[in-house]
mmCIF file of C-alpha atoms in Angstrom:
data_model
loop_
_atom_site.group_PDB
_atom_site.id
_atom_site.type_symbol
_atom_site.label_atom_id
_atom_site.label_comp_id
_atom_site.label_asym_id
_atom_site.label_seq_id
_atom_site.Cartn_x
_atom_site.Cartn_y
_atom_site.Cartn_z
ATOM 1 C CA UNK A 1 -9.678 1.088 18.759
ATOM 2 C CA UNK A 2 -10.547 -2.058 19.540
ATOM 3 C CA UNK A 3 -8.929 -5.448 20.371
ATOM 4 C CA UNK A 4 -9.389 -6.795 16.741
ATOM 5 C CA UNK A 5 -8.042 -4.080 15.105
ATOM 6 C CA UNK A 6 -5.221 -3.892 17.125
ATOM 7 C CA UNK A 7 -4.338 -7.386 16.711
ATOM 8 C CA UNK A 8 -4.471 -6.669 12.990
ATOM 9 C CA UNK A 9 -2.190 -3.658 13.000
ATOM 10 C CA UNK A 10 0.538 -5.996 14.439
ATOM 11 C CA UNK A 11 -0.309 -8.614 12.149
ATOM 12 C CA UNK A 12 0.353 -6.383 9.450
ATOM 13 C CA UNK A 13 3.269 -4.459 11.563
ATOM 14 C CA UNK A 14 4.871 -7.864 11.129
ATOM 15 C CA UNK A 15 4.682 -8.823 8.352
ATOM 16 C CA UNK A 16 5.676 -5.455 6.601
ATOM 17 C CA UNK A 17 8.969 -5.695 8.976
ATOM 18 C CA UNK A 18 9.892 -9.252 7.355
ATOM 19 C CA UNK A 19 10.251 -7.657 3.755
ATOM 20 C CA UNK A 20 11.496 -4.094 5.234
ATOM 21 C CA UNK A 21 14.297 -4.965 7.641
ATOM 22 C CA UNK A 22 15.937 -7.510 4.861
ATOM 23 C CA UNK A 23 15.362 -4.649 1.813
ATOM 24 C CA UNK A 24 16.757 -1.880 3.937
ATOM 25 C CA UNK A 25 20.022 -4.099 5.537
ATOM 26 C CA UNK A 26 20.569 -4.572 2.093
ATOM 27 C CA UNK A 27 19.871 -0.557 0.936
ATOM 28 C CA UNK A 28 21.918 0.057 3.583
ATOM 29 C CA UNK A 29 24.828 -1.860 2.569
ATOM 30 C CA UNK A 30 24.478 -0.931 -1.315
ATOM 31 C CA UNK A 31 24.719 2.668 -0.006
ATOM 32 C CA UNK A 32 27.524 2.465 1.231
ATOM 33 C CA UNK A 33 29.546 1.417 -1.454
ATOM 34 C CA UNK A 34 28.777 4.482 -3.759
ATOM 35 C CA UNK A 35 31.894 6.659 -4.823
ATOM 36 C CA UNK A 36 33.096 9.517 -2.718
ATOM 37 C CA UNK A 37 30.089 12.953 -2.923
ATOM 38 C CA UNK A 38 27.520 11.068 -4.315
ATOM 39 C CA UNK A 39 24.357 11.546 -2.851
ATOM 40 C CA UNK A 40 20.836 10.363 -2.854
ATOM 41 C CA UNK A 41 17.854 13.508 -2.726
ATOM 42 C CA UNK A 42 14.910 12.994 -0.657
ATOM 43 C CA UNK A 43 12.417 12.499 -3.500
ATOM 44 C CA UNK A 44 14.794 9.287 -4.266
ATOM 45 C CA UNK A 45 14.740 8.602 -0.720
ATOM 46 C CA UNK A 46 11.136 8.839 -0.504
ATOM 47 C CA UNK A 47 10.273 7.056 -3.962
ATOM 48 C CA UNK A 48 12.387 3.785 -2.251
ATOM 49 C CA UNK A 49 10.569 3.853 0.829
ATOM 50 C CA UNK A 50 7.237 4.019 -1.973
ATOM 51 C CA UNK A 51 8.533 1.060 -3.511
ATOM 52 C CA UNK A 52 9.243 -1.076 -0.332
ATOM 53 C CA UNK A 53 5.269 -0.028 0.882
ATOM 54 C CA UNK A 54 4.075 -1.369 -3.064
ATOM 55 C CA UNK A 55 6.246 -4.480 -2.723
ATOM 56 C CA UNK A 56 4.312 -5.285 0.169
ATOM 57 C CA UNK A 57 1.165 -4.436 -0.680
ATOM 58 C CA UNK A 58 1.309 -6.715 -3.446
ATOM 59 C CA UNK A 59 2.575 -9.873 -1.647
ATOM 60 C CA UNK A 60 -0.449 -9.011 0.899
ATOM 61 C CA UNK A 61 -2.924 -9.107 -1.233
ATOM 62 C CA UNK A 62 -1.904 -11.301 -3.888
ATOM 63 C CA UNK A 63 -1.431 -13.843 -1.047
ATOM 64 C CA UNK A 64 2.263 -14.823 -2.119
ATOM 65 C CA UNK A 65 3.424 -18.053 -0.635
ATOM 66 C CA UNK A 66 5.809 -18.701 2.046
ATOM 67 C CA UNK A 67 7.951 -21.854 3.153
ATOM 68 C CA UNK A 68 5.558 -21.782 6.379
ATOM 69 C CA UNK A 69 2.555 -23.055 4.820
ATOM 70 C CA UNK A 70 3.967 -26.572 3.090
ATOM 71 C CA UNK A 71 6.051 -26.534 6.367
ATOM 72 C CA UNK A 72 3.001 -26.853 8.832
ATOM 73 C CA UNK A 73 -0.149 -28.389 6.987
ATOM 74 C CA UNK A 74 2.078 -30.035 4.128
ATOM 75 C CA UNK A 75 0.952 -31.473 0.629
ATOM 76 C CA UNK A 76 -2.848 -30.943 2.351
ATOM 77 C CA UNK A 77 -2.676 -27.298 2.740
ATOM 78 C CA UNK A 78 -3.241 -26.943 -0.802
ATOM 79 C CA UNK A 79 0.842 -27.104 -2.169
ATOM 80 C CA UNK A 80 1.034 -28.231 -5.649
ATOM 81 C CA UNK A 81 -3.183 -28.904 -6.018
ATOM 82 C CA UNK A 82 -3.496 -29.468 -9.742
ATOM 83 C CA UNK A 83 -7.014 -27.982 -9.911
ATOM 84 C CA UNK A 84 -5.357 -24.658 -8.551
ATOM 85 C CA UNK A 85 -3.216 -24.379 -11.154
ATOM 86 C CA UNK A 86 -4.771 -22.749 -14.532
ATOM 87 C CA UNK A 87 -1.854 -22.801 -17.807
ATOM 88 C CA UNK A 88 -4.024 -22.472 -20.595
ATOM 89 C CA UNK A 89 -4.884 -17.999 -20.777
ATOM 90 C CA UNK A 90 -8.424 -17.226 -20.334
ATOM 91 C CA UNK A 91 -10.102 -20.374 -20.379
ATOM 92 C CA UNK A 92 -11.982 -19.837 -16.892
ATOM 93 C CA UNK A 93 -14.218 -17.097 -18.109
ATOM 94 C CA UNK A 94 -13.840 -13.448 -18.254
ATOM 95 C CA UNK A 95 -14.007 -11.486 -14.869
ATOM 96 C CA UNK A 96 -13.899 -7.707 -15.492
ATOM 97 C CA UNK A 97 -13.158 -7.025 -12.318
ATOM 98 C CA UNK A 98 -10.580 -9.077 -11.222
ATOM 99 C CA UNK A 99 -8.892 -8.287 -14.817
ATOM 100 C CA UNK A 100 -8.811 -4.739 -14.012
ATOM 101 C CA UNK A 101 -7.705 -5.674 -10.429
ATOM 102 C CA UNK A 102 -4.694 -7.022 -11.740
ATOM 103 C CA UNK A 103 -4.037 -4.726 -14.373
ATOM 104 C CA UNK A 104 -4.484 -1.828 -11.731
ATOM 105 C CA UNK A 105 -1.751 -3.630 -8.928
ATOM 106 C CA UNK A 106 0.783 -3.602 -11.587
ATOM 107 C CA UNK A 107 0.930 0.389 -12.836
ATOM 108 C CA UNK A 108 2.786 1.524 -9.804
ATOM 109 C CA UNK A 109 5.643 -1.026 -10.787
ATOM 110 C CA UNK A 110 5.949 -0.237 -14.213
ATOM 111 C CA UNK A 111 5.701 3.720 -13.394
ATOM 112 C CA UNK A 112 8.319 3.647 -10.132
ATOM 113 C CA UNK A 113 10.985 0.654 -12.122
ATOM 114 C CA UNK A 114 12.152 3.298 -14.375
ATOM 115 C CA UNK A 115 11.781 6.394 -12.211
ATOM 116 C CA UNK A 116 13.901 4.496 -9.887
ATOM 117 C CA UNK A 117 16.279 3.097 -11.841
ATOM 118 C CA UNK A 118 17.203 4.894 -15.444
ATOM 119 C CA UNK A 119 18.420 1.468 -16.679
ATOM 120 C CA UNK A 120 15.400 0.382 -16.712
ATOM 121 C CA UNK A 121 13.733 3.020 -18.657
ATOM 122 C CA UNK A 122 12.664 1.341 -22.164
ATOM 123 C CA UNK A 123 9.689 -0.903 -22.484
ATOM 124 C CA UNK A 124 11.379 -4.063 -22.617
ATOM 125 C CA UNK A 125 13.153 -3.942 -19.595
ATOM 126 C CA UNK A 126 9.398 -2.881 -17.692
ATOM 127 C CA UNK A 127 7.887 -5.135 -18.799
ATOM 128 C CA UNK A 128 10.622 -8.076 -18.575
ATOM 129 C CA UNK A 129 10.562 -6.785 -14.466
ATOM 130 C CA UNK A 130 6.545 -6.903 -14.105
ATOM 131 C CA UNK A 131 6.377 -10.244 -15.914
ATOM 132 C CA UNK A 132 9.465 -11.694 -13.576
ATOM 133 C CA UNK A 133 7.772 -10.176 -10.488
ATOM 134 C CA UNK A 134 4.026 -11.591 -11.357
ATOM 135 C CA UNK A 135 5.839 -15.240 -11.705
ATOM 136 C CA UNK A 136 7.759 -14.977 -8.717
ATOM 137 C CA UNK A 137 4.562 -14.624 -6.875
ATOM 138 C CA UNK A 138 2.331 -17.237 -8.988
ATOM 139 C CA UNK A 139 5.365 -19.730 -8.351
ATOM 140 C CA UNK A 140 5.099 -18.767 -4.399
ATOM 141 C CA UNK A 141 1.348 -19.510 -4.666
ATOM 142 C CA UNK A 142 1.977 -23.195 -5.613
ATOM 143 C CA UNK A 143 2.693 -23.791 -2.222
ATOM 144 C CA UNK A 144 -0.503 -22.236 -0.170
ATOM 145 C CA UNK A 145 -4.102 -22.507 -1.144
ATOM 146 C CA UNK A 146 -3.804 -19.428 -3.955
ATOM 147 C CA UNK A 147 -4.381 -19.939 -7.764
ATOM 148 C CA UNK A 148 -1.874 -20.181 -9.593
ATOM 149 C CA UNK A 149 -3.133 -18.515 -12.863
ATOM 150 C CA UNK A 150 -1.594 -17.999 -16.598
ATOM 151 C CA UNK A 151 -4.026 -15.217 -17.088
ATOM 152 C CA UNK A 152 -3.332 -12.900 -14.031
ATOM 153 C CA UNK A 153 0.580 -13.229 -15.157
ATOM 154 C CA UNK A 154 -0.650 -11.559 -18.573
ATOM 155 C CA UNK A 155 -2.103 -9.134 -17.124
ATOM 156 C CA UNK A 156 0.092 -7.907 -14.487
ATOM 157 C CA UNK A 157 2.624 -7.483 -16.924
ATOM 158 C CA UNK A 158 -0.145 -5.640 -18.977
ATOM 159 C CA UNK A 159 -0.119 -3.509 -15.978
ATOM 160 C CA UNK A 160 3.471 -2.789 -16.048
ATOM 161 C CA UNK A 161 3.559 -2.033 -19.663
ATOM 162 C CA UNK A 162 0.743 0.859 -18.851
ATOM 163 C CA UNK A 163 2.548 2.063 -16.069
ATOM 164 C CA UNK A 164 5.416 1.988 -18.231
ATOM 165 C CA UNK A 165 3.455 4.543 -20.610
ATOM 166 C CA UNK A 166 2.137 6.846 -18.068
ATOM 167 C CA UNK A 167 5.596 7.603 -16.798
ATOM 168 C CA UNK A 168 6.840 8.266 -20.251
ATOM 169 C CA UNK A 169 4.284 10.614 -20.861
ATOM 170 C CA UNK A 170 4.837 12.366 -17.490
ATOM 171 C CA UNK A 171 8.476 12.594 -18.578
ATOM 172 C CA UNK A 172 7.802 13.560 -21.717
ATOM 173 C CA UNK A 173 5.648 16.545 -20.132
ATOM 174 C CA UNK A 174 7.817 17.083 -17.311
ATOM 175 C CA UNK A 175 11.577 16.856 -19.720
ATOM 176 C CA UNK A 176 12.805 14.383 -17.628
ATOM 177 C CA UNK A 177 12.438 16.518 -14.143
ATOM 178 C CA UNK A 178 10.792 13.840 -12.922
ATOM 179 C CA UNK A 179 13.436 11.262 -12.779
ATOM 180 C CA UNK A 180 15.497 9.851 -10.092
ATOM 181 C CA UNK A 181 18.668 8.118 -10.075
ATOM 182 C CA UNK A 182 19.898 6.802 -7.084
ATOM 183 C CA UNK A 183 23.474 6.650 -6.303
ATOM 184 C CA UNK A 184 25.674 3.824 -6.359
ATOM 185 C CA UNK A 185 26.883 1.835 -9.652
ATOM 186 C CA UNK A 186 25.679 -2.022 -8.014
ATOM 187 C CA UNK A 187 22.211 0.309 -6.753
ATOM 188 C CA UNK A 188 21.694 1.152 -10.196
ATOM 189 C CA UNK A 189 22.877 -1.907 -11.999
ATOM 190 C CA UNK A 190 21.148 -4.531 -9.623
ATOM 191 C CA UNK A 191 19.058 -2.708 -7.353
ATOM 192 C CA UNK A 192 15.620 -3.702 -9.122
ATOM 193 C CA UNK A 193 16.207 -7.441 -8.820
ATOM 194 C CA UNK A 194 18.615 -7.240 -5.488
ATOM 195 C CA UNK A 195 15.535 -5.433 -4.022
ATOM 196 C CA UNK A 196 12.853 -7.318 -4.588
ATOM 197 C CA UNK A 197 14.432 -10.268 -3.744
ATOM 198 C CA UNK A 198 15.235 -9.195 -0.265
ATOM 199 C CA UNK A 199 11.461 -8.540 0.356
ATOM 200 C CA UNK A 200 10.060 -11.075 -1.108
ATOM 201 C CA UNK A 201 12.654 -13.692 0.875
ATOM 202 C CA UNK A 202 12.284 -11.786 3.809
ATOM 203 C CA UNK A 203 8.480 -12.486 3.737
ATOM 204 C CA UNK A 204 8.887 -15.957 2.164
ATOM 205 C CA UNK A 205 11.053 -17.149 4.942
ATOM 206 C CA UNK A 206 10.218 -14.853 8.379
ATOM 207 C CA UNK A 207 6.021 -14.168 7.861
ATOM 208 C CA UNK A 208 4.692 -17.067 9.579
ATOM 209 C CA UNK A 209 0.784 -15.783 9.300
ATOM 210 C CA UNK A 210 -0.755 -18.810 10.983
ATOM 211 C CA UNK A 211 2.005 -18.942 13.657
ATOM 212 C CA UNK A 212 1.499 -15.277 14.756
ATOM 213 C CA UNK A 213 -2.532 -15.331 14.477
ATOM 214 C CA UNK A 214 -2.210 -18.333 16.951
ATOM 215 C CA UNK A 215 -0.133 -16.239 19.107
ATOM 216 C CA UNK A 216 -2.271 -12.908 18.767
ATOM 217 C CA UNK A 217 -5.774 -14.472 18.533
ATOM 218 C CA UNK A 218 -4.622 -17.494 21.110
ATOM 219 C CA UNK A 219 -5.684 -20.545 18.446
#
């Protein structure tokens, strides 16, 4: 393993620990206010820590903005660039690719929302929680370099909607073996939008990329 790759392990080590130790202070917290017996299983367990590794995959590679870019190149860094911004849906040409890209991100949201959390099991509510979470991070990407884009917030929450249907059907197949229902009344109430917005402040505020490749790659 060389130097490089190292170096990009921690990069990544860090930033996943900016969104984690935030989401799981805050899982931890929630947890502890459930009613006396009630317990969580380890598929529930293990379908959180899924979610936390999806939340950050998608603010990785969607490039969600943090406060550190405006902070350290400003209005130049590309916050706020009007030729960045696209409102008007598929006016820029069709790119099958990148369509399916961001159709694809979204089906582990709208599959895990309602496995998760049984309150949000109806199509509304799925896709009302991929649209929210595709503008959170189009709204972030006003302040780096990113696009900010009409037509990839359609179709993430076209992503969520499919998602949506696949873990009906599995349900449907399965007669609702497959759900999980975490413990806690605030978990299951508030836990979708509680946790994903500890990660994504956690990253917004504590992921400095550019000051952590200058210390790593000594720039």
């Amino acid at each position: 393993m060389n130097a490089y790759m190292i170096q990009g392990i921690l990069m990544d080590g860090y930033e996943f620990l900016a969104l984690a130790v935030p989401f799981f202070v805050l899982f931890v917290i929630m947890r502890g206010k459930r009613q006396k017996g009630e317990k969580d299983g380890a598929s529930c367990l293990a379908a959180s820590a899924v979610f936390l590794i999806y939340l950050w995959g998608v603010f990785h590679f969607t490039g969600a903005g943090t406060i550190w870019e405006p902070v350290r190149y400003g209005m130049s860094g590309g916050a706020f660039r009007q030729e960045e911004i696209n409102l008007i849906p598929f006016s820029l040409g069709i790119d099958p690719v990148g369509y399916g890209l961001n159709v694809v991100l979204f089906l582990p949201f709208g599959f895990l929302l309602p496995f998760l959390w049984k309150e949000t099991d109806s199509l509304r509510k799925t896709a009302a929680g991929g649209f929210m979470l595709s503008l959170l991070i189009e709204l972030s990407q006003l302040l780096n370099n990113r696009s900010t884009d009409v037509d990839d917030l359609i179709l993430n929450t076209a992503g969520a909607v499919l998602g949506y249907g696949a873990f009906r059907m599995l349900d449907l197949i399965s007669g609702g073996k497959i759900r999980c229902r975490l413990s806690g009344r605030l978990i299951r109430r508030m836990g979708p939008v509680l946790f994903i917005a500890a990660a994504f402040l956690g990253r917004f505020f504590f992921f400095d990329e550019m000051g952590a490749a200058g210390f790593l790659y000594g720039f």
